[in-house]
Each structure stands twice: as structure tokens, then as C-alpha cells.
mmCIF file of C-alpha atoms in Angstrom:
data_model
loop_
_atom_site.group_PDB
_atom_site.id
_atom_site.type_symbol
_atom_site.label_atom_id
_atom_site.label_comp_id
_atom_site.label_asym_id
_atom_site.label_seq_id
_atom_site.Cartn_x
_atom_site.Cartn_y
_atom_site.Cartn_z
ATOM 1 C CA UNK A 162 -9.738 -7.158 -11.108
ATOM 2 C CA UNK A 163 -7.884 -6.985 -7.779
ATOM 3 C CA UNK A 164 -8.737 -3.861 -5.829
ATOM 4 C CA UNK A 165 -6.122 -1.868 -3.945
ATOM 5 C CA UNK A 166 -6.418 -2.712 -0.237
ATOM 6 C CA UNK A 167 -7.252 0.031 2.259
ATOM 7 C CA UNK A 168 -6.070 -1.997 5.281
ATOM 8 C CA UNK A 169 -3.108 -4.129 4.142
ATOM 9 C CA UNK A 170 -2.044 -6.306 7.084
ATOM 10 C CA UNK A 171 1.571 -7.334 7.655
ATOM 11 C CA UNK A 172 2.172 -11.079 8.086
ATOM 12 C CA UNK A 173 5.697 -12.277 8.962
ATOM 13 C CA UNK A 174 6.851 -14.625 6.218
ATOM 14 C CA UNK A 175 8.504 -16.846 8.831
ATOM 15 C CA UNK A 176 5.120 -17.461 10.474
ATOM 16 C CA UNK A 177 3.175 -19.029 7.630
ATOM 17 C CA UNK A 178 0.513 -20.374 9.986
ATOM 18 C CA UNK A 179 -0.514 -16.758 10.577
ATOM 19 C CA UNK A 180 -1.618 -16.406 6.951
ATOM 20 C CA UNK A 181 -4.827 -18.385 7.519
ATOM 21 C CA UNK A 182 -5.660 -16.242 10.552
ATOM 22 C CA UNK A 183 -4.997 -13.085 8.556
ATOM 23 C CA UNK A 184 -7.221 -14.273 5.706
ATOM 24 C CA UNK A 185 -10.134 -14.665 8.113
ATOM 25 C CA UNK A 186 -9.655 -11.130 9.459
ATOM 26 C CA UNK A 187 -11.385 -8.107 7.936
ATOM 27 C CA UNK A 188 -8.166 -7.026 6.199
ATOM 28 C CA UNK A 189 -8.708 -6.590 2.470
ATOM 29 C CA UNK A 190 -5.044 -7.182 1.701
ATOM 30 C CA UNK A 191 -1.979 -8.925 3.149
ATOM 31 C CA UNK A 192 1.738 -8.162 3.073
ATOM 32 C CA UNK A 193 3.928 -11.257 3.322
ATOM 33 C CA UNK A 194 6.988 -9.718 4.919
ATOM 34 C CA UNK A 195 10.478 -10.993 4.189
ATOM 35 C CA UNK A 196 12.226 -7.892 5.507
ATOM 36 C CA UNK A 197 11.904 -6.559 9.060
ATOM 37 C CA UNK A 198 9.909 -9.532 10.377
ATOM 38 C CA UNK A 199 12.617 -12.060 9.525
ATOM 39 C CA UNK A 200 16.003 -12.270 11.318
ATOM 40 C CA UNK A 201 19.005 -12.237 8.994
ATOM 41 C CA UNK A 202 19.963 -15.823 9.847
ATOM 42 C CA UNK A 203 16.470 -17.016 8.832
ATOM 43 C CA UNK A 204 16.246 -15.204 5.464
ATOM 44 C CA UNK A 205 17.150 -18.145 3.227
ATOM 45 C CA UNK A 206 15.084 -20.676 5.158
ATOM 46 C CA UNK A 207 12.054 -18.371 5.202
ATOM 47 C CA UNK A 208 12.295 -17.664 1.466
ATOM 48 C CA UNK A 209 12.388 -21.377 0.734
ATOM 49 C CA UNK A 210 9.421 -22.124 2.973
ATOM 50 C CA UNK A 211 7.401 -19.274 1.450
ATOM 51 C CA UNK A 212 8.257 -20.565 -2.032
ATOM 52 C CA UNK A 213 6.910 -24.000 -1.106
ATOM 53 C CA UNK A 214 3.812 -22.481 0.481
ATOM 54 C CA UNK A 215 2.945 -20.349 -2.553
ATOM 55 C CA UNK A 216 3.587 -23.307 -4.856
ATOM 56 C CA UNK A 217 1.048 -25.468 -3.051
ATOM 57 C CA UNK A 218 -1.463 -23.113 -1.415
ATOM 58 C CA UNK A 219 -3.877 -20.497 -2.707
ATOM 59 C CA UNK A 220 -4.127 -17.267 -0.727
ATOM 60 C CA UNK A 221 -7.678 -16.013 -1.194
ATOM 61 C CA UNK A 222 -6.973 -12.459 -0.029
ATOM 62 C CA UNK A 223 -5.053 -10.142 -2.408
ATOM 63 C CA UNK A 224 -1.461 -9.866 -1.222
ATOM 64 C CA UNK A 225 1.870 -8.149 -1.659
ATOM 65 C CA UNK A 226 5.289 -9.609 -0.989
ATOM 66 C CA UNK A 227 7.640 -7.253 0.823
ATOM 67 C CA UNK A 228 11.163 -8.079 -0.247
ATOM 68 C CA UNK A 229 14.401 -7.066 1.324
ATOM 69 C CA UNK A 230 16.025 -3.983 -0.278
ATOM 70 C CA UNK A 231 16.720 -4.733 -3.932
ATOM 71 C CA UNK A 232 20.248 -3.398 -3.522
ATOM 72 C CA UNK A 233 20.976 -6.290 -1.143
ATOM 73 C CA UNK A 234 21.819 -9.922 -1.857
ATOM 74 C CA UNK A 235 18.695 -11.026 0.005
ATOM 75 C CA UNK A 236 16.496 -8.667 -1.990
ATOM 76 C CA UNK A 237 17.776 -9.956 -5.313
ATOM 77 C CA UNK A 238 17.166 -13.531 -4.183
ATOM 78 C CA UNK A 239 13.647 -12.637 -3.024
ATOM 79 C CA UNK A 240 12.724 -11.949 -6.655
ATOM 80 C CA UNK A 241 12.619 -15.715 -7.272
ATOM 81 C CA UNK A 242 9.210 -15.648 -5.563
ATOM 82 C CA UNK A 243 7.728 -13.929 -8.611
ATOM 83 C CA UNK A 244 7.740 -17.332 -10.313
ATOM 84 C CA UNK A 245 5.365 -18.849 -7.740
ATOM 85 C CA UNK A 246 3.337 -15.847 -6.530
ATOM 86 C CA UNK A 247 0.188 -17.111 -8.251
ATOM 87 C CA UNK A 248 -3.396 -15.903 -8.070
ATOM 88 C CA UNK A 249 -4.332 -12.813 -6.023
ATOM 89 C CA UNK A 250 -0.736 -11.558 -6.005
ATOM 90 C CA UNK A 251 -0.884 -7.773 -6.406
ATOM 91 C CA UNK A 252 2.804 -6.996 -6.625
ATOM 92 C CA UNK A 253 6.005 -6.322 -4.735
ATOM 93 C CA UNK A 254 6.530 -3.941 -1.858
ATOM 94 C CA UNK A 255 10.093 -2.643 -2.061
ATOM 95 C CA UNK A 256 11.734 -1.115 1.041
ATOM 96 C CA UNK A 257 14.540 1.433 1.446
ATOM 97 C CA UNK A 258 14.314 2.534 -2.188
ATOM 98 C CA UNK A 259 16.044 5.796 -3.072
ATOM 99 C CA UNK A 260 16.597 5.685 -6.830
ATOM 100 C CA UNK A 261 14.217 4.552 -9.611
ATOM 101 C CA UNK A 262 17.152 2.734 -11.209
ATOM 102 C CA UNK A 263 16.715 0.093 -8.484
ATOM 103 C CA UNK A 264 13.547 -1.063 -10.268
ATOM 104 C CA UNK A 265 15.007 -1.275 -13.762
ATOM 105 C CA UNK A 266 15.633 -5.026 -13.698
ATOM 106 C CA UNK A 267 12.042 -5.878 -12.796
ATOM 107 C CA UNK A 268 9.385 -6.945 -15.347
ATOM 108 C CA UNK A 269 7.777 -3.865 -16.864
ATOM 109 C CA UNK A 270 4.284 -5.131 -16.089
ATOM 110 C CA UNK A 271 5.031 -5.780 -12.406
ATOM 111 C CA UNK A 272 3.193 -3.573 -9.922
ATOM 112 C CA UNK A 273 5.439 -2.138 -7.233
ATOM 113 C CA UNK A 274 4.669 -0.269 -4.033
ATOM 114 C CA UNK A 275 7.701 1.710 -2.941
ATOM 115 C CA UNK A 276 8.398 2.253 0.756
ATOM 116 C CA UNK A 277 9.633 5.763 1.476
ATOM 117 C CA UNK A 278 11.924 5.352 4.486
ATOM 118 C CA UNK A 279 14.897 7.699 4.031
ATOM 119 C CA UNK A 280 15.474 11.421 3.490
ATOM 120 C CA UNK A 281 16.949 10.612 0.058
ATOM 121 C CA UNK A 282 13.690 8.888 -0.932
ATOM 122 C CA UNK A 283 11.741 11.989 0.109
ATOM 123 C CA UNK A 284 14.119 14.148 -1.937
ATOM 124 C CA UNK A 285 13.778 11.872 -5.003
ATOM 125 C CA UNK A 286 10.012 11.297 -4.798
ATOM 126 C CA UNK A 287 9.257 13.001 -8.109
ATOM 127 C CA UNK A 288 11.411 10.575 -10.104
ATOM 128 C CA UNK A 289 10.473 7.566 -7.970
ATOM 129 C CA UNK A 290 6.718 8.154 -8.316
ATOM 130 C CA UNK A 291 7.005 8.608 -12.077
ATOM 131 C CA UNK A 292 8.672 5.198 -12.602
ATOM 132 C CA UNK A 293 6.275 3.123 -14.739
ATOM 133 C CA UNK A 294 6.244 0.098 -12.412
ATOM 134 C CA UNK A 295 5.210 2.136 -9.378
ATOM 135 C CA UNK A 296 1.621 1.369 -8.387
ATOM 136 C CA UNK A 297 1.699 2.845 -4.908
ATOM 137 C CA UNK A 298 3.790 4.914 -2.507
ATOM 138 C CA UNK A 299 3.923 4.022 1.187
ATOM 139 C CA UNK A 300 5.325 5.854 4.170
ATOM 140 C CA UNK A 301 7.680 3.851 6.358
ATOM 141 C CA UNK A 302 7.445 6.137 9.341
ATOM 142 C CA UNK A 303 9.577 4.161 11.809
ATOM 143 C CA UNK A 304 12.653 3.997 9.583
ATOM 144 C CA UNK A 305 12.212 7.534 8.280
ATOM 145 C CA UNK A 306 11.887 9.045 11.744
ATOM 146 C CA UNK A 307 14.986 7.144 12.849
ATOM 147 C CA UNK A 308 16.907 8.576 9.900
ATOM 148 C CA UNK A 309 15.625 12.081 10.577
ATOM 149 C CA UNK A 310 16.149 11.896 14.316
ATOM 150 C CA UNK A 311 12.504 12.789 14.872
ATOM 151 C CA UNK A 312 9.670 11.055 16.669
ATOM 152 C CA UNK A 313 6.802 9.372 14.798
ATOM 153 C CA UNK A 314 4.148 11.929 15.701
ATOM 154 C CA UNK A 315 1.756 13.251 13.074
ATOM 155 C CA UNK A 316 3.312 16.717 13.032
ATOM 156 C CA UNK A 317 6.889 15.420 12.794
ATOM 157 C CA UNK A 318 6.167 13.474 9.587
ATOM 158 C CA UNK A 319 3.578 15.824 8.082
ATOM 159 C CA UNK A 320 5.962 17.197 5.432
ATOM 160 C CA UNK A 321 6.824 13.670 4.253
ATOM 161 C CA UNK A 322 3.186 12.609 4.282
ATOM 162 C CA UNK A 323 2.149 15.649 2.261
ATOM 163 C CA UNK A 324 4.883 15.062 -0.296
ATOM 164 C CA UNK A 325 3.865 11.414 -0.737
ATOM 165 C CA UNK A 326 0.204 12.324 -1.259
ATOM 166 C CA UNK A 327 1.170 15.059 -3.721
ATOM 167 C CA UNK A 328 3.351 12.857 -5.913
ATOM 168 C CA UNK A 329 0.934 9.940 -5.728
ATOM 169 C CA UNK A 330 -1.790 12.267 -6.995
ATOM 170 C CA UNK A 331 0.375 13.730 -9.775
ATOM 171 C CA UNK A 332 1.179 10.242 -11.065
ATOM 172 C CA UNK A 333 -2.206 8.619 -10.464
ATOM 173 C CA UNK A 334 -0.901 5.978 -8.047
ATOM 174 C CA UNK A 335 -2.103 4.889 -4.616
ATOM 175 C CA UNK A 336 -0.768 6.052 -1.261
ATOM 176 C CA UNK A 337 -0.457 4.113 2.014
ATOM 177 C CA UNK A 338 0.066 5.777 5.376
ATOM 178 C CA UNK A 339 2.546 4.476 7.934
ATOM 179 C CA UNK A 340 1.313 1.974 10.543
ATOM 180 C CA UNK A 341 0.211 3.134 13.975
ATOM 181 C CA UNK A 342 2.487 1.306 16.389
ATOM 182 C CA UNK A 343 0.355 1.110 19.561
ATOM 183 C CA UNK A 344 -1.940 -1.818 18.765
ATOM 184 C CA UNK A 345 -4.049 -1.247 21.889
ATOM 185 C CA UNK A 346 -4.832 2.453 21.366
ATOM 186 C CA UNK A 347 -7.666 2.305 18.874
ATOM 187 C CA UNK A 348 -8.817 5.848 19.670
ATOM 188 C CA UNK A 349 -5.521 7.326 18.526
ATOM 189 C CA UNK A 350 -5.474 4.976 15.535
ATOM 190 C CA UNK A 351 -8.903 6.293 14.592
ATOM 191 C CA UNK A 352 -7.690 9.896 14.901
ATOM 192 C CA UNK A 353 -4.552 9.269 12.844
ATOM 193 C CA UNK A 354 -6.575 7.376 10.208
ATOM 194 C CA UNK A 355 -9.026 10.266 9.989
ATOM 195 C CA UNK A 356 -6.182 12.732 9.470
ATOM 196 C CA UNK A 357 -4.511 10.530 6.860
ATOM 197 C CA UNK A 358 -7.719 10.138 4.872
ATOM 198 C CA UNK A 359 -8.355 13.884 5.093
ATOM 199 C CA UNK A 360 -4.830 14.592 3.831
ATOM 200 C CA UNK A 361 -5.411 12.375 0.800
ATOM 201 C CA UNK A 362 -4.046 8.940 1.683
ATOM 202 C CA UNK A 363 -5.913 6.000 0.155
ATOM 203 C CA UNK A 364 -5.073 3.416 2.807
ATOM 204 C CA UNK A 365 -3.111 2.679 5.978
ATOM 205 C CA UNK A 366 -0.946 -0.240 7.028
ATOM 206 C CA UNK A 367 -2.215 -2.545 9.775
ATOM 207 C CA UNK A 368 0.227 -4.398 12.004
ATOM 208 C CA UNK A 369 -2.405 -6.288 14.010
ATOM 209 C CA UNK A 370 -5.858 -7.654 13.075
ATOM 210 C CA UNK A 371 -7.536 -5.559 15.774
ATOM 211 C CA UNK A 372 -6.566 -2.398 13.857
ATOM 212 C CA UNK A 373 -8.305 -3.409 10.653
ATOM 213 C CA UNK A 374 -11.899 -2.444 11.465
ATOM 214 C CA UNK A 375 -10.872 1.081 12.482
ATOM 215 C CA UNK A 376 -8.815 1.564 9.319
ATOM 216 C CA UNK A 377 -11.569 0.182 7.075
ATOM 217 C CA UNK A 378 -14.149 2.448 8.662
ATOM 218 C CA UNK A 379 -12.058 5.494 7.849
ATOM 219 C CA UNK A 380 -10.801 4.613 4.375
ATOM 220 C CA UNK A 381 -13.405 2.518 2.585
ATOM 221 C CA UNK A 382 -15.577 4.720 0.341
ATOM 222 C CA UNK A 383 -19.108 5.173 1.644
ATOM 223 C CA UNK A 384 -22.163 4.184 -0.403
ATOM 224 C CA UNK A 385 -22.721 7.878 -1.075
ATOM 225 C CA UNK A 386 -19.160 8.291 -2.367
ATOM 226 C CA UNK A 387 -19.502 5.202 -4.563
ATOM 227 C CA UNK A 388 -22.723 6.445 -6.139
ATOM 228 C CA UNK A 389 -21.207 9.886 -6.694
ATOM 229 C CA UNK A 390 -18.180 8.305 -8.395
ATOM 230 C CA UNK A 391 -20.357 6.161 -10.677
ATOM 231 C CA UNK A 392 -22.541 9.117 -11.637
ATOM 232 C CA UNK A 393 -19.539 11.345 -12.290
ATOM 233 C CA UNK A 394 -17.729 8.789 -14.438
ATOM 234 C CA UNK A 395 -20.856 8.045 -16.449
ATOM 235 C CA UNK A 396 -21.451 11.733 -17.123
ATOM 236 C CA UNK A 397 -17.845 12.295 -18.136
ATOM 237 C CA UNK A 398 -17.864 9.257 -20.439
ATOM 238 C CA UNK A 399 -20.945 10.635 -22.206
ATOM 239 C CA UNK A 400 -19.393 14.079 -22.643
ATOM 240 C CA UNK A 401 -17.032 15.421 -25.284
ATOM 241 C CA UNK A 402 -14.206 15.593 -22.781
ATOM 242 C CA UNK A 403 -12.773 18.656 -21.126
ATOM 243 C CA UNK A 404 -14.447 20.112 -18.063
ATOM 244 C CA UNK A 405 -18.117 19.436 -17.320
ATOM 245 C CA UNK A 406 -20.443 20.089 -14.381
ATOM 246 C CA UNK A 407 -22.110 17.289 -12.410
ATOM 247 C CA UNK A 408 -24.548 18.322 -9.673
ATOM 248 C CA UNK A 409 -22.985 21.771 -9.680
ATOM 249 C CA UNK A 410 -19.418 20.484 -9.269
ATOM 250 C CA UNK A 411 -16.729 20.895 -11.911
ATOM 251 C CA UNK A 412 -15.392 17.617 -13.262
ATOM 252 C CA UNK A 413 -12.194 17.302 -15.297
ATOM 253 C CA UNK A 414 -9.482 14.656 -15.757
ATOM 254 C CA UNK A 415 -7.998 14.944 -12.225
ATOM 255 C CA UNK A 416 -11.475 14.522 -10.713
ATOM 256 C CA UNK A 417 -12.086 11.524 -12.964
ATOM 257 C CA UNK A 418 -8.848 9.910 -11.708
ATOM 258 C CA UNK A 419 -9.974 10.470 -8.113
ATOM 259 C CA UNK A 420 -13.394 8.928 -8.777
ATOM 260 C CA UNK A 421 -11.805 5.890 -10.430
ATOM 261 C CA UNK A 422 -9.550 5.427 -7.395
ATOM 262 C CA UNK A 423 -12.591 5.429 -5.110
ATOM 263 C CA UNK A 424 -14.253 2.648 -7.101
ATOM 264 C CA UNK A 425 -11.048 0.578 -7.166
ATOM 265 C CA UNK A 426 -10.732 0.951 -3.395
ATOM 266 C CA UNK A 427 -14.334 -0.267 -3.115
ATOM 267 C CA UNK A 428 -13.446 -3.333 -5.191
ATOM 268 C CA UNK A 429 -15.319 -2.102 -8.272
ATOM 269 C CA UNK A 430 -14.112 -1.847 -11.857
ATOM 270 C CA UNK A 431 -14.194 1.857 -12.837
ATOM 271 C CA UNK A 432 -14.330 0.990 -16.535
ATOM 272 C CA UNK A 433 -17.533 -1.061 -16.332
#
């Protein structure tokens, strides 16, 4: 079982030598980025080099591949990488998505994290989150704020964040908060991570290895949370279903989903 990463770290796909450095960081997931990190004139070359790399190398850290928008020529061509993704590949990260129909041509078993980066995506979140391939919903704060004409502050994007967490919860999928852009301000990263976790996000993008420890500290379930989740799931499995009480707390199906998420984030199989 591949757990869902709490600190997925972006790695430019045109800098393949950075992958080894990223693997040795504390990041529990990588995002091989074919979109914003790669200039348009290098798209084809980078795709070919990444294809060769994945065909010959094993990436030991679970990873996503961020494609270009699937409505673009580059995005459609990026799908060829599915043939060589190999072991520890979690799924695709799809940017600029606005309509679930954009995913219809993908394999039904493929896991997809959708990047919410436009007002239309916010408006269509209910249908996007319900699409069967969707495994996670991520906030692309830089692009969204540019579209909205807002800044990237917590308050400016709070509505969008809340909507993502809500629809991720309704559909039982994971949520990833937008990256914090100042790689040197770890105090503010810690504060934003704390707020995101409190709001209900499961993880947060990292854009530099020095952000990973702060994100992990905020998002990885504690030993106490792990034990609570195990105890709750065991009690529910031994019940007749419906609502039960565990240590004075009501437990029903939504709580069970939350407890399973915590174990997956901790790298544990909730069904064993």
C-alpha cells in the first residue's frame, strides 16, 4: 500500500538530477512537474528524458506526475508516461481542470489529484470531486489568486480552501493545501500549516526541501491519534454498524472515514 503523502515535494521534470536529492529529503512524496517548471520550448525534450529515466530507474519515494492541462496538446502527450511510471507511482496531478469531462479518457483505475486553480473549478467542485478517478483535491493558490485578482494571504483564499476541504470530505478523498511561497520564512509556514490542518487539510505542498520538516510536524498523525484511530476502527468493525460510542465519543461512518485517512497518512493499512 502506498500512503498519501503529507509533504509532497515538487521536483522540476527538466532537472532529473534533483530527484535523488529529493528522495533523500524527509518528503514522503514527490511531484515530478512537467507543467510550470518546464519552459514551453523544453516540453518535448523533458518528456522524452523523463520517459527514459522512468524506464531505467526506480524512484523509491511515492510520486505523482504533474502533467500539463489535459485540454492542451502537451497534456495529452504527457499521458504517454503512464506506460513507464512503474513502482511507487501514485497517480497523476492534473492542473487547470474545470470540468470532470476532462478526465473521461483516462483509465478508470487511475488515481488523479485535481489542481483547483480557477474560479470555474471552485464553482464546479461538487462535480469534480465526485468523479470516480479523483483521489485528491489540491489548491493551486498562485494561479487562483491571479485569476481572482486577490493576494495569496490566508484570508483571501479562505473561501476556496473551505470549499475544497468540504468536498474532499463529502467524497472521501484527500486534500492538499497550496504551497507557501517564501522558502526562508519557516515561522509563517508553520502558522499556515497549523491553520490548514485545523481547517481539515490532509497535507501541504512543499516547494523546497527545507519546508518539509515543518509540514510533516504539523500534518503527520501523532502516536496518540494513530492509537485512537486503530481503537476506533476495531470497535466499529466488531459492532453491528450504525453509531457506536468509543471512549465517550460517538462514532459513525463519517468518523470511520476520518480515522482511516489518518492511518493512510501515517503509512498504515486501515483494513489490517
